[in-house]
Coordinates of C-alpha atoms in Angstrom, one line a residue:
Chain A
M28 CA 31.6 13.2 -22.3
R29 CA 35.4 13.6 -22.0
D30 CA 35.1 13.7 -18.2
G31 CA 32.4 11.2 -18.3
R32 CA 34.2 8.6 -16.1
G33 CA 35.2 11.2 -13.6
Q34 CA 31.9 12.6 -13.3
I35 CA 30.4 9.2 -12.6
R36 CA 32.8 8.3 -9.9
R37 CA 32.3 11.7 -8.1
R38 CA 28.6 11.1 -8.3
A39 CA 28.8 7.5 -7.0
G40 CA 31.0 8.7 -4.2
L41 CA 28.6 11.5 -3.0
R42 CA 25.7 9.1 -3.1
L43 CA 27.7 6.4 -1.0
W44 CA 28.6 9.2 1.6
L45 CA 25.1 10.5 1.9
S46 CA 23.2 7.0 2.0
G47 CA 26.0 5.6 4.3
G48 CA 26.0 8.7 6.5
W49 CA 22.1 8.5 7.1
L50 CA 22.2 4.8 7.8
A51 CA 25.1 5.2 10.3
L52 CA 23.0 7.9 12.1
V53 CA 20.0 5.7 12.2
L54 CA 22.2 2.8 13.5
F55 CA 23.7 5.0 16.1
G56 CA 20.2 6.2 17.1
A57 CA 19.0 2.6 17.3
V58 CA 22.0 1.3 19.4
F59 CA 21.9 4.3 21.8
A60 CA 18.3 5.0 22.0
P61 CA 18.0 4.8 25.8
W62 CA 20.7 7.3 26.2
V63 CA 20.3 9.6 23.5
A64 CA 16.3 9.9 23.6
P65 CA 15.3 12.8 25.3
Q66 CA 12.1 11.2 26.7
D67 CA 10.7 7.8 27.6
P68 CA 9.1 6.7 24.4
L69 CA 6.2 5.1 26.0
M70 CA 5.4 7.7 28.6
Q71 CA 1.9 9.2 28.1
D72 CA 1.2 12.6 29.5
L73 CA -2.1 14.3 28.5
F74 CA -0.6 17.6 29.7
T75 CA 1.8 17.4 26.9
S76 CA -0.3 16.0 24.2
R77 CA -0.1 17.3 20.7
L78 CA 2.8 19.7 21.2
P79 CA 4.2 21.0 17.8
P80 CA 7.9 20.7 16.8
F81 CA 10.4 23.2 18.3
W82 CA 10.2 26.0 15.7
M83 CA 6.5 26.6 16.2
E84 CA 4.5 28.5 18.7
G85 CA 3.5 26.5 21.7
A86 CA 6.5 24.2 21.6
E87 CA 8.1 22.7 24.8
P88 CA 11.9 22.5 25.2
G89 CA 12.8 18.9 25.4
Y90 CA 10.2 17.7 22.9
W91 CA 12.0 18.7 19.7
L92 CA 9.7 17.1 17.2
G93 CA 6.5 17.6 19.2
T94 CA 4.3 14.9 20.7
D95 CA 1.3 12.7 19.6
N96 CA -2.2 12.8 21.0
L97 CA -1.2 10.8 24.0
G98 CA 1.7 13.1 24.8
R99 CA 4.4 10.8 23.9
D100 CA 7.7 12.4 22.4
V101 CA 8.0 11.9 18.7
L102 CA 11.6 12.0 18.4
S103 CA 12.2 9.5 21.3
R104 CA 9.8 7.1 19.5
I105 CA 11.4 7.5 16.1
L106 CA 14.8 6.7 17.8
H107 CA 13.4 3.6 19.7
G108 CA 11.4 2.6 16.5
A109 CA 14.7 2.5 14.6
R110 CA 15.7 -0.7 16.6
I111 CA 12.9 -2.9 15.3
A112 CA 13.3 -1.4 11.8
L113 CA 17.0 -2.3 11.8
I114 CA 16.7 -5.8 13.4
V115 CA 14.1 -6.5 10.8
A116 CA 16.3 -5.0 7.8
V117 CA 19.4 -7.0 8.9
S118 CA 17.9 -10.4 9.9
A119 CA 15.3 -10.7 7.2
G120 CA 17.7 -9.3 4.6
A121 CA 20.3 -11.7 5.4
A122 CA 18.0 -14.6 5.7
T123 CA 16.3 -13.9 2.5
C124 CA 19.4 -13.4 0.7
L125 CA 21.1 -16.6 2.0
I126 CA 18.0 -18.8 1.1
G127 CA 17.2 -17.0 -2.3
A128 CA 20.6 -16.8 -3.6
T129 CA 21.5 -20.3 -2.7
L130 CA 18.5 -21.6 -4.6
G131 CA 19.2 -19.3 -7.6
L132 CA 22.9 -20.2 -7.7
I133 CA 21.8 -24.0 -7.8
A134 CA 19.0 -23.5 -10.5
G135 CA 21.4 -21.2 -12.6
Y136 CA 24.4 -23.5 -12.5
F137 CA 23.3 -26.9 -12.2
R138 CA 20.2 -26.5 -14.4
G139 CA 18.3 -29.6 -15.0
M140 CA 15.6 -30.9 -12.6
A141 CA 16.7 -28.5 -9.7
D142 CA 16.1 -25.6 -12.2
I143 CA 12.7 -26.9 -13.3
V144 CA 11.5 -27.3 -9.7
I145 CA 12.8 -24.0 -8.6
S146 CA 11.7 -22.0 -11.5
R147 CA 8.2 -23.4 -11.2
L148 CA 8.2 -22.6 -7.6
V149 CA 9.3 -18.9 -8.4
D150 CA 6.4 -18.8 -11.0
I151 CA 3.8 -19.7 -8.5
W152 CA 5.2 -17.4 -6.0
M153 CA 5.0 -14.6 -8.3
A154 CA 1.3 -15.1 -8.8
F155 CA 0.6 -14.0 -5.3
P156 CA 0.2 -10.3 -4.3
P157 CA 3.2 -9.9 -1.9
V158 CA 1.4 -7.6 0.6
L159 CA -1.6 -9.9 0.7
F160 CA 0.6 -13.0 1.1
A161 CA 2.5 -11.2 4.0
I162 CA -0.7 -10.4 5.7
L163 CA -2.0 -13.9 5.2
L164 CA 1.4 -15.3 6.8
I165 CA 1.3 -13.2 9.7
A166 CA -2.4 -14.3 10.3
V167 CA -1.1 -17.8 10.2
L168 CA 2.1 -17.3 12.3
G169 CA 0.6 -14.8 14.8
T170 CA 2.0 -11.3 15.2
G171 CA 5.6 -10.7 16.6
L172 CA 9.1 -9.9 15.2
T173 CA 9.8 -13.6 14.4
S174 CA 6.8 -13.9 12.4
I175 CA 7.6 -10.8 10.4
I176 CA 11.0 -11.8 9.6
V177 CA 9.8 -15.4 8.6
A178 CA 7.1 -13.8 6.4
I179 CA 9.5 -11.6 4.6
V180 CA 11.9 -14.4 3.8
V181 CA 9.0 -16.6 2.6
I182 CA 7.7 -13.8 0.4
D183 CA 10.8 -12.3 -1.1
W184 CA 13.4 -15.2 -1.6
T185 CA 12.1 -15.2 -5.3
R186 CA 13.8 -11.8 -5.8
F187 CA 17.2 -13.2 -5.2
A188 CA 16.5 -16.6 -6.8
R189 CA 15.4 -15.0 -10.1
V190 CA 18.3 -12.4 -10.5
V191 CA 21.0 -14.8 -9.1
R192 CA 19.8 -17.6 -11.4
A193 CA 20.1 -15.5 -14.4
E194 CA 23.4 -14.3 -13.5
A195 CA 24.8 -17.7 -12.6
M196 CA 23.5 -18.9 -16.1
N197 CA 25.5 -16.1 -17.8
Q198 CA 28.7 -16.8 -15.9
G199 CA 28.2 -20.7 -16.2
A200 CA 28.5 -20.2 -20.0
M201 CA 31.9 -18.5 -19.8
D202 CA 35.3 -19.9 -20.7
Y203 CA 36.8 -19.5 -17.4
V204 CA 34.2 -21.8 -16.1
A205 CA 35.0 -24.6 -18.8
S206 CA 38.6 -24.3 -17.9
A207 CA 37.9 -24.9 -14.3
Q208 CA 36.1 -28.0 -15.3
V209 CA 39.0 -28.9 -17.5
A210 CA 41.3 -28.4 -14.6
G211 CA 39.3 -31.1 -12.9
Y212 CA 37.4 -28.9 -10.4
S213 CA 34.1 -30.6 -9.2
R214 CA 30.7 -29.0 -10.2
L215 CA 30.1 -27.9 -6.6
R216 CA 33.6 -26.5 -6.2
T217 CA 33.3 -24.7 -9.4
M218 CA 30.1 -23.1 -8.3
L219 CA 31.4 -21.9 -4.9
V220 CA 34.9 -20.8 -6.0
E221 CA 34.3 -19.6 -9.6
I222 CA 30.8 -18.6 -10.2
L223 CA 29.8 -17.1 -6.6
P224 CA 32.6 -14.6 -6.4
N225 CA 31.5 -13.1 -9.8
V226 CA 27.8 -13.2 -8.7
L227 CA 28.6 -11.3 -5.3
P228 CA 28.5 -7.8 -6.4
T229 CA 24.9 -8.4 -7.6
I230 CA 23.9 -10.3 -4.5
G231 CA 25.4 -7.4 -2.4
A232 CA 23.3 -4.7 -4.3
L233 CA 20.3 -6.9 -3.8
L234 CA 21.0 -7.5 -0.2
T235 CA 20.8 -3.8 0.6
L236 CA 17.8 -3.3 -1.5
E237 CA 16.1 -6.1 0.4
M238 CA 17.0 -4.4 3.7
G239 CA 15.1 -1.4 2.6
I240 CA 12.2 -3.5 1.4
S241 CA 12.0 -5.3 4.8
V242 CA 11.8 -1.9 6.6
I243 CA 8.9 -1.1 4.4
V244 CA 7.1 -4.5 4.9
E245 CA 7.4 -4.2 8.7
A246 CA 6.0 -0.7 8.2
I247 CA 3.1 -1.8 6.2
L248 CA 2.3 -4.7 8.5
S249 CA 2.5 -2.2 11.5
F250 CA 0.1 0.1 9.5
V251 CA -2.5 -2.6 9.2
N252 CA -1.9 -3.5 12.8
L253 CA -0.4 -6.9 12.3
S254 CA 3.2 -6.1 13.4
I255 CA 4.4 -6.6 16.8
P256 CA 1.9 -7.1 19.7
T257 CA 3.7 -4.8 22.3
D258 CA 3.7 -1.2 22.9
D259 CA 7.2 -0.8 21.4
P260 CA 7.3 2.1 18.9
T261 CA 7.5 1.2 15.4
W262 CA 7.8 3.4 12.4
G263 CA 4.8 2.0 10.7
G264 CA 2.7 2.2 13.8
M265 CA 3.6 5.8 14.1
I266 CA 2.6 6.4 10.5
A267 CA -0.7 4.7 11.2
E268 CA -1.4 6.9 14.2
G269 CA -0.2 10.1 12.3
R270 CA -2.6 9.1 9.4
Q271 CA -5.5 9.2 11.7
A272 CA -4.7 12.4 13.4
I273 CA -3.3 14.2 10.2
H274 CA -5.5 17.2 10.4
Q275 CA -4.7 17.9 14.2
S276 CA -1.0 17.2 14.4
W277 CA 0.7 16.8 11.0
W278 CA 4.1 16.3 12.6
V279 CA 3.1 12.9 13.9
L280 CA 2.9 11.6 10.5
V281 CA 5.6 13.7 8.8
F282 CA 8.8 12.9 11.0
P283 CA 8.4 9.1 11.1
L284 CA 7.5 9.1 7.4
V285 CA 10.7 11.2 6.4
T286 CA 12.8 8.9 8.5
L287 CA 11.4 5.9 6.7
F288 CA 11.6 7.6 3.2
L289 CA 15.4 8.5 3.8
T290 CA 16.1 5.2 5.4
V291 CA 14.7 3.2 2.5
L292 CA 16.2 5.5 -0.2
S293 CA 19.6 5.1 1.6
F294 CA 19.6 1.3 1.5
S295 CA 18.7 1.1 -2.3
Q296 CA 21.3 4.0 -3.1
L297 CA 23.9 2.5 -1.0
G298 CA 23.6 -0.9 -2.9
E299 CA 23.7 0.9 -6.2
G300 CA 26.8 2.8 -5.1
L301 CA 28.6 -0.1 -3.7
K302 CA 27.9 -2.0 -6.9
D303 CA 29.3 0.7 -9.2
R304 CA 32.4 1.0 -7.0
F305 CA 33.1 -2.6 -6.7
D306 CA 31.9 -3.7 -10.2
P307 CA 35.2 -4.4 -12.0
V308 CA 33.6 -3.6 -15.4
L309 CA 32.6 -0.3 -14.5
R310 CA 35.8 0.5 -12.5
Chain B
M21 CA 3.4 -24.9 -36.2
Q22 CA 6.2 -24.2 -33.8
F23 CA 4.6 -20.9 -32.8
L24 CA 1.4 -22.8 -32.0
R25 CA 3.3 -25.5 -29.9
A26 CA 5.0 -22.6 -28.0
I27 CA 1.6 -21.2 -27.1
L28 CA 0.2 -24.5 -26.1
L29 CA 3.3 -25.2 -24.0
R30 CA 2.8 -21.7 -22.4
L31 CA -0.8 -22.4 -21.7
A32 CA 0.2 -25.6 -19.9
T33 CA 2.8 -23.8 -17.6
T34 CA 0.1 -21.2 -16.7
A35 CA -2.3 -23.8 -15.8
V36 CA 0.3 -25.5 -13.6
T37 CA 1.1 -22.3 -11.8
L38 CA -2.5 -21.5 -11.1
F39 CA -3.0 -24.9 -9.8
G40 CA 0.1 -24.7 -7.4
A41 CA -1.1 -21.2 -6.4
A42 CA -4.5 -22.5 -5.3
L43 CA -3.2 -25.5 -3.6
I44 CA -0.7 -23.3 -1.5
V45 CA -3.3 -20.8 -0.6
F46 CA -5.8 -23.5 0.3
V47 CA -3.3 -25.2 2.7
V48 CA -2.0 -21.9 4.2
V49 CA -5.4 -20.6 4.8
R50 CA -6.4 -23.9 6.6
V51 CA -3.8 -23.7 9.1
V52 CA -4.8 -20.1 10.2
P53 CA -5.6 -20.4 13.9
G54 CA -8.8 -18.8 15.0
N55 CA -12.2 -20.6 14.4
P56 CA -14.2 -18.7 11.9
I57 CA -17.2 -20.8 12.8
A58 CA -17.2 -19.7 16.5
M59 CA -17.1 -16.2 15.4
M60 CA -20.6 -16.8 13.5
L61 CA -22.4 -18.4 16.2
P62 CA -24.0 -16.8 19.3
P63 CA -22.3 -17.7 22.7
N64 CA -24.9 -20.1 23.7
A65 CA -24.5 -22.3 20.5
T66 CA -24.4 -26.2 21.4
E67 CA -21.6 -28.5 20.0
D68 CA -24.2 -29.8 17.6
D69 CA -24.7 -26.4 16.1
V70 CA -20.9 -26.0 15.7
A71 CA -20.6 -29.3 14.0
R72 CA -23.7 -28.6 11.6
L73 CA -22.2 -25.2 10.7
R74 CA -18.8 -26.9 10.1
A75 CA -20.4 -29.4 7.8
L76 CA -22.3 -26.7 6.0
Y77 CA -19.0 -25.1 4.9
G78 CA -17.4 -28.5 4.6
L79 CA -14.7 -27.8 7.1
D80 CA -15.3 -31.2 8.7
K81 CA -13.5 -33.1 6.0
S82 CA -9.8 -33.5 5.4
I83 CA -7.8 -30.8 3.8
M84 CA -7.3 -32.8 0.5
E85 CA -11.0 -33.6 0.2
Q86 CA -12.0 -29.9 0.9
F87 CA -9.6 -29.0 -2.1
V88 CA -10.9 -31.5 -4.6
I89 CA -14.6 -30.2 -3.7
W90 CA -13.5 -26.7 -3.8
L91 CA -11.6 -27.0 -7.1
G92 CA -14.6 -28.9 -8.5
G93 CA -16.6 -25.8 -7.6
V94 CA -14.2 -23.2 -9.0
V95 CA -14.1 -24.8 -12.3
Q96 CA -17.9 -24.3 -12.6
G97 CA -17.5 -20.6 -11.3
D98 CA -18.6 -21.5 -7.8
F99 CA -16.2 -20.0 -5.3
G100 CA -18.2 -21.0 -2.2
T101 CA -20.0 -18.6 0.4
S102 CA -18.2 -15.9 2.4
I103 CA -18.3 -16.7 6.3
S104 CA -18.3 -13.1 7.2
L105 CA -20.5 -11.5 4.7
R106 CA -22.8 -14.7 3.9
R107 CA -22.9 -13.9 0.1
P108 CA -21.5 -16.0 -2.8
V109 CA -17.7 -15.3 -3.0
A110 CA -17.8 -15.0 -6.9
E111 CA -20.4 -12.4 -6.6
L112 CA -18.4 -10.4 -4.1
V113 CA -15.2 -10.7 -5.9
L114 CA -16.8 -9.7 -9.1
G115 CA -18.4 -6.7 -7.6
R116 CA -15.1 -5.4 -6.2
L117 CA -12.8 -6.5 -9.3
P118 CA -13.8 -3.6 -11.5
A119 CA -12.6 -0.9 -9.0
T120 CA -9.2 -2.6 -8.8
L121 CA -8.9 -3.1 -12.5
E122 CA -9.9 0.6 -13.2
L123 CA -7.4 1.8 -10.7
S124 CA -4.6 -0.5 -11.9
I125 CA -5.2 0.5 -15.6
L126 CA -5.4 4.1 -14.9
A127 CA -2.0 3.7 -12.9
L128 CA -0.6 1.8 -15.7
I129 CA -1.5 4.6 -18.2
L130 CA -0.1 7.3 -16.0
A131 CA 3.0 5.3 -15.6
V132 CA 3.6 4.8 -19.4
A133 CA 3.0 8.5 -20.1
L134 CA 5.3 9.7 -17.4
G135 CA 7.9 7.0 -17.9
G136 CA 7.8 7.6 -21.7
A137 CA 8.0 11.3 -21.3
M138 CA 11.2 11.0 -19.0
A139 CA 12.9 8.7 -21.4
L140 CA 12.2 10.9 -24.3
L141 CA 13.3 14.0 -22.5
G142 CA 16.5 12.2 -21.3
T143 CA 17.2 11.0 -24.9
R144 CA 16.6 14.2 -26.6
W145 CA 19.0 16.1 -24.3
R146 CA 21.4 13.2 -23.4
G147 CA 24.7 14.1 -21.8
R148 CA 23.3 17.4 -20.5
R149 CA 21.7 18.5 -17.3
T150 CA 18.3 17.4 -18.3
E151 CA 19.6 13.7 -18.6
A152 CA 21.2 13.8 -15.1
A153 CA 17.9 15.2 -13.6
V154 CA 15.9 12.6 -15.3
D155 CA 18.5 9.9 -14.0
V156 CA 18.1 11.3 -10.4
A157 CA 14.3 11.3 -10.7
N158 CA 14.3 7.8 -11.8
G159 CA 16.6 6.6 -9.2
V160 CA 14.3 8.1 -6.5
G161 CA 11.1 7.0 -8.2
M162 CA 12.4 3.4 -8.3
S163 CA 13.9 3.1 -4.7
V164 CA 10.7 4.3 -3.0
P165 CA 7.8 1.9 -3.0
D166 CA 4.1 2.8 -3.8
F167 CA 3.1 2.8 0.2
L168 CA 5.5 5.7 0.9
W169 CA 4.5 7.6 -2.3
G170 CA 0.9 7.2 -1.1
L171 CA 1.5 8.7 2.3
L172 CA 3.6 11.5 0.9
L173 CA 0.7 12.3 -1.6
I174 CA -1.8 12.4 1.3
L175 CA 0.5 14.9 3.0
L176 CA 0.8 16.9 -0.1
F177 CA -2.5 17.0 -1.7
G178 CA -4.7 15.9 1.2
V179 CA -3.4 18.2 3.9
L180 CA -1.0 21.0 2.7
W181 CA -2.9 21.7 -0.5
P182 CA -6.2 19.8 -0.3
L183 CA -6.9 19.3 -4.0
F184 CA -8.2 15.7 -4.1
H185 CA -10.2 13.3 -2.0
I186 CA -8.1 11.2 0.4
S187 CA -10.5 8.3 0.9
G188 CA -13.1 6.4 -1.0
R189 CA -13.8 5.7 -4.6
V190 CA -16.6 8.0 -5.3
S191 CA -18.5 10.8 -3.3
P192 CA -21.4 9.0 -1.4
Q193 CA -23.9 11.7 -2.2
L194 CA -23.7 11.2 -5.8
D195 CA -26.6 9.3 -7.5
L196 CA -24.9 6.6 -9.8
P197 CA -26.9 5.6 -12.8
F198 CA -24.6 2.7 -13.5
S199 CA -25.4 -0.9 -14.5
T200 CA -22.0 -2.3 -14.1
N201 CA -19.2 -1.7 -11.4
F202 CA -16.9 -0.2 -14.1
Y203 CA -17.8 3.4 -12.8
L204 CA -15.0 5.3 -14.6
F205 CA -15.6 3.5 -17.9
E206 CA -19.4 3.8 -17.7
S207 CA -19.4 7.5 -16.7
L208 CA -17.4 8.1 -19.8
L209 CA -19.8 6.0 -21.9
R210 CA -22.9 7.7 -20.6
L211 CA -21.1 11.2 -20.8
R212 CA -21.6 11.9 -17.3
F213 CA -18.3 13.9 -17.0
D214 CA -19.4 15.2 -13.6
I215 CA -19.1 11.8 -12.1
T216 CA -16.0 11.1 -14.2
A217 CA -14.4 14.1 -12.5
D218 CA -15.4 13.0 -9.0
L219 CA -14.2 9.5 -9.5
L220 CA -10.8 10.9 -10.8
A221 CA -10.5 13.3 -7.9
H222 CA -10.7 10.2 -5.8
M223 CA -8.5 7.9 -7.9
F224 CA -5.7 10.4 -8.6
M225 CA -3.6 9.9 -5.5
P226 CA -3.8 6.1 -5.4
S227 CA -3.1 5.7 -9.1
V228 CA -0.1 8.1 -8.9
A229 CA 1.4 6.4 -6.0
L230 CA 1.1 3.2 -7.8
A231 CA 2.3 4.6 -10.9
L232 CA 5.6 6.3 -9.8
P233 CA 7.7 3.3 -9.3
L234 CA 6.8 1.8 -12.5
A235 CA 7.4 5.1 -14.3
A236 CA 10.7 5.3 -13.1
I237 CA 11.6 1.9 -14.3
I238 CA 10.1 2.5 -17.8
G239 CA 12.0 5.8 -18.0
Q240 CA 15.2 4.3 -17.4
L241 CA 14.8 1.3 -19.4
L242 CA 13.3 3.0 -22.4
K243 CA 15.9 5.7 -22.2
Q244 CA 18.7 3.2 -22.3
S245 CA 17.4 1.3 -25.3
L246 CA 16.6 4.5 -27.2
K247 CA 20.2 5.5 -26.6
E248 CA 21.5 2.3 -28.0
T249 CA 19.1 2.6 -30.9
M250 CA 20.3 6.2 -31.6
G251 CA 23.7 4.8 -32.4
L252 CA 22.4 2.5 -35.0
D253 CA 23.1 2.8 -38.8
Y254 CA 19.7 3.3 -39.9
V255 CA 19.1 6.2 -37.5
T256 CA 22.2 7.9 -38.7
L257 CA 20.7 7.4 -42.3
A258 CA 17.5 9.1 -41.2
R259 CA 19.7 12.0 -39.8
T260 CA 21.6 12.5 -43.0
K261 CA 18.2 12.8 -44.8
G262 CA 17.9 15.9 -42.7
Y263 CA 15.3 14.9 -40.2
G264 CA 15.2 16.8 -37.0
E265 CA 16.5 15.2 -33.7
T266 CA 13.1 14.7 -32.1
R267 CA 11.5 13.4 -35.1
V268 CA 14.4 10.8 -35.5
I269 CA 13.7 9.7 -31.9
L270 CA 9.8 9.6 -32.3
R271 CA 9.5 8.2 -35.7
E272 CA 12.8 6.0 -36.2
A273 CA 14.2 4.9 -33.0
L274 CA 11.1 4.5 -30.6
R275 CA 9.8 1.7 -32.6
N276 CA 12.7 -0.4 -32.3
A277 CA 13.7 0.5 -28.7
V278 CA 10.2 -0.2 -27.3
L279 CA 10.3 -4.1 -27.4
P280 CA 12.6 -4.8 -24.3
T281 CA 10.6 -2.3 -22.2
L282 CA 7.4 -4.1 -23.1
T283 CA 8.4 -7.3 -21.4
L284 CA 9.4 -5.5 -18.4
V285 CA 6.3 -3.6 -18.2
G286 CA 4.3 -6.9 -18.2
V287 CA 6.1 -8.3 -15.1
Q288 CA 6.1 -4.8 -13.5
F289 CA 2.3 -4.4 -14.2
T290 CA 1.8 -7.4 -12.0
F291 CA 3.6 -5.9 -9.2
L292 CA 1.5 -2.8 -9.7
I293 CA -1.6 -4.8 -9.3
G294 CA -0.2 -6.4 -6.2
G295 CA 0.4 -3.0 -4.8
T296 CA -3.1 -2.1 -5.0
V297 CA -3.7 -4.3 -1.9
I298 CA -2.0 -1.8 0.5
I299 CA -2.7 1.3 -1.6
E300 CA -6.4 0.6 -1.5
R301 CA -6.2 0.2 2.1
L302 CA -4.3 3.5 2.6
F303 CA -7.1 5.4 0.6
S304 CA -10.1 3.4 1.8
Y305 CA -10.7 2.7 -1.9
E306 CA -13.5 0.0 -2.3
G307 CA -11.6 -2.6 -4.2
L308 CA -10.5 -6.2 -4.1
G309 CA -7.3 -5.4 -2.1
N310 CA -9.1 -3.6 0.7
M311 CA -11.6 -6.4 1.0
A312 CA -8.9 -9.0 1.2
I313 CA -7.3 -7.3 4.2
D314 CA -10.7 -7.5 5.8
A315 CA -11.1 -11.1 4.9
V316 CA -7.8 -12.0 6.4
I317 CA -8.7 -10.1 9.6
N318 CA -12.2 -11.9 9.8
R319 CA -10.7 -15.2 9.1
D320 CA -12.9 -15.6 6.2
L321 CA -11.4 -18.6 4.4
P322 CA -13.6 -18.9 1.3
L323 CA -13.3 -15.3 0.6
I324 CA -9.5 -15.2 1.1
Q325 CA -9.3 -18.2 -1.4
G326 CA -11.4 -16.5 -3.9
I327 CA -9.6 -13.3 -3.9
V328 CA -6.0 -14.7 -4.0
I329 CA -7.1 -17.1 -6.9
V330 CA -8.5 -14.2 -8.8
F331 CA -5.3 -12.1 -8.3
A332 CA -3.2 -15.2 -9.3
A333 CA -5.4 -15.6 -12.3
L334 CA -5.0 -12.0 -13.2
F335 CA -1.1 -12.0 -13.0
T336 CA -0.8 -15.1 -15.0
A337 CA -3.2 -13.6 -17.5
V338 CA -1.1 -10.4 -17.8
N339 CA 2.1 -12.4 -18.1
L340 CA 0.4 -14.6 -21.0
V341 CA -0.8 -11.6 -22.8
V342 CA 2.8 -9.9 -22.6
D343 CA 4.5 -13.1 -23.7
L344 CA 2.0 -13.5 -26.8
T345 CA 2.3 -9.8 -27.7
Y346 CA 6.1 -10.0 -27.6
A347 CA 6.0 -13.0 -29.9
A348 CA 3.8 -11.4 -32.2
L349 CA 5.8 -8.1 -32.4
N350 CA 9.2 -9.9 -32.7
P351 CA 9.7 -11.5 -36.0
R352 CA 12.7 -13.5 -34.9
L353 CA 10.6 -15.1 -32.3
R354 CA 7.7 -15.7 -34.5
H355 CA 9.7 -17.7 -37.1
A356 CA 12.0 -19.4 -34.7

């Protein structure tokens, strides 16, 4: 226990580096996919169908992670799929955060009528199974990237609202907020200048968590064939195809699955790591 | 008296929540594009046929009128008729609900057992390697959602080491002598352990996938409160009496540490039930969630409404039970 603090710091650092490194790699792959992908992700070629990954017998150079049953290169599809995954992660994550955190802040600091309305809405929202709600929304909005993002925001704003509300309530009861009031700050200014900065570490951790969740939601929607209507590769779509062909070509499922797994894990670990590093109490 | 009033207030908010949920689903479902009526009729149907069928399902009235009619039916247990399956929604939903309940409860039991074991291990050997390992396992368990665990389990126990069934609820060739749809429960009651084994071989992977994230959360929170409790005076007193560490944890600390975890398990259990939707799909398990996805794909409005309302009722019921249990177990709340 003597070196407890040092130990924790070191572990948090390693966690930050590993998760940040993986996400940087995914970002690089997404941005430069057309240049770094060895093959055209959409090109079908029945002569190269179901090629195994490079270390197995029968592999062909240039198809490092093998091909699916239409002869499309798995690695190239993963790289191109990273684009949609990251677009959804960043835009849905940011929009959800903005809306949910704002409502949570208002409910937690102003209390009163606003709190009653927002809390009741959160209760109603929590009574829906999120995946079913998402599928229902996509059925209403139609498939497509925008629909996915809107669906994620509509479903998940409550996560931010609940946590930020509780946190804002805690902060609002503190002495420094009372002194700001005495100093003549308006309620709105107190909320933005005094409360918000103290809630930010929590919001940041939730934001990266939400990005990981967004990637999963997109994958789930692709899995039930309700994501984007074009041929563009998505990780969830690849997983759904791989699930069908699991006994013939396991690599079509394994590689996108591992990519998705590491990405989701990295997003949540990055959030936890950043929170540990920037939380003044722990530091 | 105050306790009673708190319960009544809680019941009233539950009713408001359910009503709000019903209204939202009703409106959302009605703006779904795609005409379910057109899908039911042959291509040569006349305008008159369409109009008649719309009237039959009540779709020719305004949304608010439809809502009032539907709500009036629901109160009497009539959820309307499924458009795609042409059978009463109540019958369809009640037929599938047992499968989903059995899966959720099995997953909950697994999660509590696994999470509890992790917490006890981490507390018994706190500050050592064991606790660090428990922390890492909990961290990973929490960050990876049930859908991904399900896929990983399929790879592991369906393909690499095919121990369990990867789809369905029960082997189709089995002759089921049951009178309810609670197969697992009934197989135990009737001592048909061959069927129990077959059911469990189907339910193992989906229930583990649902259980892992919750197990990690229980493990972490329970360990945290156990460690706090271990520093209290009465625990030290028990130690000075010469009780062993394991006995102190199990007999003295656990009882007091379990309360905060209980509230959390309630909320998390509703998330677990929500997770059955995609997990049932993944494992082709014939439950409510799987039927729900088909209902959305088929634009089966009455069926979607019925399923969502049953889920919402289930969620609010779980929350209600947890709140009441918490109040009953916590003397400070009971007399407040």
